[in-house]
Coordinates of N, CA, C and O in Angstrom, one line a residue:
X1 N 0.9 -1.3 -0.1 CA 0.0 0.0 0.1 C 1.0 1.3 -0.1 O 1.8 1.3 0.9
X2 N 0.6 2.1 -0.8 CA 1.4 3.5 -1.0 C 0.8 4.4 0.2 O -0.4 4.5 0.4
X3 N 1.6 5.3 0.7 CA 1.3 6.1 1.6 C 1.6 7.6 1.3 O 2.4 7.9 0.6
X4 N 0.9 8.5 2.1 CA 1.3 9.9 2.2 C 1.7 10.3 3.7 O 1.1 9.8 4.7
X5 N 2.6 10.9 3.7 CA 3.5 11.3 5.0 C 3.5 12.7 5.1 O 4.1 13.3 4.2
X6 N 2.9 13.2 6.2 CA 3.1 14.7 6.6 C 3.9 14.9 7.6 O 4.0 14.3 8.8
X7 N 5.1 15.4 7.2 CA 6.1 15.8 8.3 C 5.9 17.2 8.7 O 5.8 18.2 8.1
X8 N 5.6 17.6 10.2 CA 5.5 18.6 10.7 C 6.8 19.3 11.2 O 7.4 19.0 12.5
X9 N 7.3 20.2 10.5 CA 8.5 21.1 11.0 C 8.2 22.3 11.9 O 6.7 22.6 11.9
X10 N 8.9 23.1 12.6 CA 8.5 24.2 13.2 C 7.8 25.2 12.6 O 6.8 25.7 13.3
X11 N 8.2 25.6 11.3 CA 7.4 26.6 10.7 C 7.0 26.1 9.3 O 6.7 26.9 8.3
X12 N 6.8 24.8 9.0 CA 6.5 24.3 7.8 C 6.1 22.9 7.7 O 6.0 22.2 8.9
X13 N 5.0 22.7 6.8 CA 4.6 21.2 6.7 C 5.1 20.7 5.3 O 5.0 21.5 4.5
X14 N 5.7 19.6 5.4 CA 6.1 18.8 4.2 C 5.2 17.6 4.2 O 5.1 16.9 4.7
X15 N 4.6 17.5 2.7 CA 3.9 16.3 2.6 C 4.4 15.5 1.4 O 4.6 16.0 0.4
X16 N 4.8 14.3 1.6 CA 5.3 13.4 0.8 C 4.4 12.4 0.2 O 3.8 11.7 1.1
X17 N 4.2 12.4 -1.0 CA 3.3 11.4 -1.8 C 4.0 10.4 -2.3 O 4.6 10.6 -3.3
X18 N 4.0 9.1 -1.7 CA 4.7 8.0 -2.2 C 4.1 7.7 -3.8 O 4.9 7.0 -4.6
X19 N 2.8 7.9 -4.1 CA 2.3 7.6 -5.3 C 3.0 8.3 -6.4 O 3.4 7.8 -7.5
X20 N 3.3 9.7 -6.2 CA 3.9 10.6 -7.2 C 5.4 10.6 -7.1 O 6.1 10.9 -7.7
X21 N 6.1 10.2 -5.7 CA 7.1 10.7 -5.2 C 7.6 12.0 -4.8 O 8.7 12.3 -4.7
X22 N 6.7 13.0 -5.0 CA 7.0 14.4 -4.9 C 6.7 14.8 -3.6 O 5.9 14.3 -2.6
X23 N 7.4 15.9 -3.1 CA 7.4 16.5 -1.8 C 6.7 18.1 -2.0 O 7.1 18.7 -2.7
X24 N 5.4 18.2 -1.3 CA 4.8 19.4 -1.3 C 5.0 20.2 0.0 O 5.0 19.7 1.1
X25 N 5.2 21.6 -0.2 CA 5.4 22.5 1.0 C 4.4 23.2 1.3 O 3.5 23.9 0.5
X26 N 3.8 23.6 2.8 CA 2.7 24.3 2.9 C 3.1 25.0 4.2 O 4.0 24.6 5.1
X27 N 2.6 26.2 4.5 CA 2.9 27.1 5.7 C 1.9 26.3 6.8 O 1.2 25.5 6.6
X28 N 2.1 26.7 8.1 CA 1.5 26.2 9.2 C 0.0 26.6 9.0 O -1.0 25.8 9.5
X29 N -0.4 27.6 8.1 CA -1.6 28.1 8.1 C -2.3 27.4 6.6 O -3.5 27.6 6.6
X30 N -1.7 26.3 6.1 CA -2.3 25.7 5.1 C -1.9 26.1 3.7 O -2.4 25.8 2.7
X31 N -1.3 27.3 3.7 CA -0.9 27.8 2.3 C 0.2 27.2 1.6 O 1.2 26.7 2.1
X32 N -0.3 26.8 0.3 CA 0.9 26.1 -0.5 C 2.0 26.8 -1.1 O 1.8 28.2 -1.4
X33 N 3.1 26.3 -0.6 CA 4.3 27.2 -0.9 C 5.5 26.7 -1.9 O 6.2 27.4 -2.5
X34 N 5.0 25.5 -2.6 CA 5.6 24.8 -3.6 C 6.1 23.6 -3.5 O 5.4 22.7 -2.7
X35 N 7.3 23.1 -3.9 CA 7.6 21.7 -3.9 C 9.1 21.8 -3.6 O 9.9 22.6 -3.8
X36 N 9.6 20.8 -2.8 CA 11.0 20.5 -2.7 C 11.5 19.8 -4.0 O 10.8 19.0 -4.7
X37 N 12.7 20.1 -4.5 CA 13.2 19.5 -5.9 C 13.5 17.9 -5.4 O 13.8 17.7 -4.2
X38 N 13.3 17.1 -6.4 CA 13.9 15.6 -6.1 C 12.5 14.9 -5.9 O 11.2 15.4 -5.7
X39 N 12.8 13.6 -6.0 CA 11.7 12.4 -6.0 C 12.1 11.3 -5.0 O 13.4 11.2 -5.0
X40 N 11.2 10.6 -4.4 CA 11.5 9.5 -3.6 C 10.2 8.5 -3.8 O 9.3 8.9 -3.7
X41 N 10.7 7.2 -3.8 CA 9.9 6.2 -3.9 C 9.7 5.4 -2.7 O 8.7 4.7 -2.5
X42 N 10.6 5.3 -1.7 CA 10.3 4.7 -0.4 C 10.5 5.7 0.6 O 11.0 6.9 0.6
X43 N 9.8 5.4 1.9 CA 10.2 6.2 3.0 C 11.4 6.5 3.5 O 11.9 7.8 3.6
X44 N 12.4 5.6 3.3 CA 13.8 5.8 3.7 C 14.4 6.8 2.7 O 15.3 7.6 3.0
X45 N 14.3 6.7 1.5 CA 14.5 7.7 0.5 C 14.1 9.0 0.9 O 14.7 10.1 0.6
X46 N 12.8 9.2 1.1 CA 12.2 10.3 1.5 C 12.9 11.1 2.6 O 13.1 12.2 2.5
X47 N 13.0 10.2 3.6 CA 13.6 10.7 4.9 C 15.0 11.4 4.7 O 15.7 12.2 5.1
X48 N 15.9 10.5 3.8 CA 17.1 11.0 3.4 C 17.0 12.3 2.6 O 18.0 13.2 3.0
X49 N 16.2 12.4 1.7 CA 16.0 13.8 1.0 C 15.9 14.8 2.0 O 16.3 15.8 1.8
X50 N 14.9 14.6 2.9 CA 14.6 15.7 3.8 C 15.9 16.0 4.7 O 16.0 17.3 5.1
X51 N 16.6 15.0 4.9 CA 17.6 15.4 6.0 C 18.6 16.1 5.1 O 19.4 17.1 5.5
X52 N 18.9 15.9 3.8 CA 19.9 16.5 3.1 C 19.2 18.0 2.6 O 20.1 18.9 2.6
X53 N 18.0 18.2 2.5 CA 17.5 19.4 2.1 C 17.2 20.4 3.3 O 17.3 21.5 3.2
X54 N 16.6 19.9 4.4 CA 16.1 20.6 5.5 C 17.0 20.3 6.8 O 16.8 20.9 7.9
X55 N 17.8 19.4 6.7 CA 18.7 19.4 7.7 C 18.4 18.1 8.8 O 19.1 17.7 9.7
X56 N 17.0 17.8 9.0 CA 16.7 16.8 9.7 C 15.2 16.3 9.5 O 14.7 16.8 8.5
X57 N 14.8 15.3 10.0 CA 13.4 14.7 10.0 C 12.7 14.9 11.3 O 13.3 14.3 12.4
X58 N 11.6 15.5 11.4 CA 10.9 15.8 12.6 C 10.2 14.6 13.1 O 10.0 13.5 12.2
X59 N 10.3 14.3 14.3 CA 9.4 13.2 15.1 C 8.1 13.4 14.7 O 7.4 12.1 14.7
X60 N 7.5 14.4 14.6 CA 6.2 14.7 14.4 C 5.7 14.4 13.2 O 6.1 15.2 12.1
X61 N 5.0 13.4 12.8 CA 4.6 12.9 11.4 C 3.3 12.3 11.4 O 3.0 11.7 12.4
X62 N 2.4 12.3 10.3 CA 1.2 11.6 10.1 C 1.4 10.7 9.0 O 1.6 11.2 7.9
X63 N 0.8 9.6 8.9 CA 1.0 8.5 7.9 C -0.3 8.1 7.6 O -1.3 7.6 8.6
X64 N -0.8 8.2 6.4 CA -2.2 7.7 5.9 C -1.9 7.1 4.6 O -1.0 7.3 3.7
X65 N -2.9 6.3 4.1 CA -3.0 5.7 2.8 C -3.0 6.8 1.7 O -4.0 7.7 2.1
X66 N -2.5 6.6 0.8 CA -2.4 7.5 -0.3 C -3.8 7.7 -1.2 O -4.3 6.4 -1.2
X67 N -4.3 8.7 -1.6 CA -5.5 8.7 -2.4 C -5.2 8.4 -3.9 O -4.3 9.0 -4.4
X68 N -5.7 7.5 -4.4 CA -5.7 7.2 -5.6 C -6.6 8.0 -6.7 O -7.6 8.1 -6.5

C-alpha cells in the first residue's frame, strides 16, 4: 500500500506522496508554498532527502493511505 506522510516542522509542513514521489510544502496556515526538488519512492529515500534538504526529519509526522 502506498502512503502519504506529512512531516511537521517548526514553521513548515512537508507532505510526501509516495504515489507520485513528490514533496509539497505548506505553511502552518495551510498555504501551498511549492515543492522540494527531487523524488523519492520509499520512506527511507524520502527521509534521506529531507535530511539533505532541510537538515533533519521531525519526530512529528502523520502517515495515511495515499489517495488514488
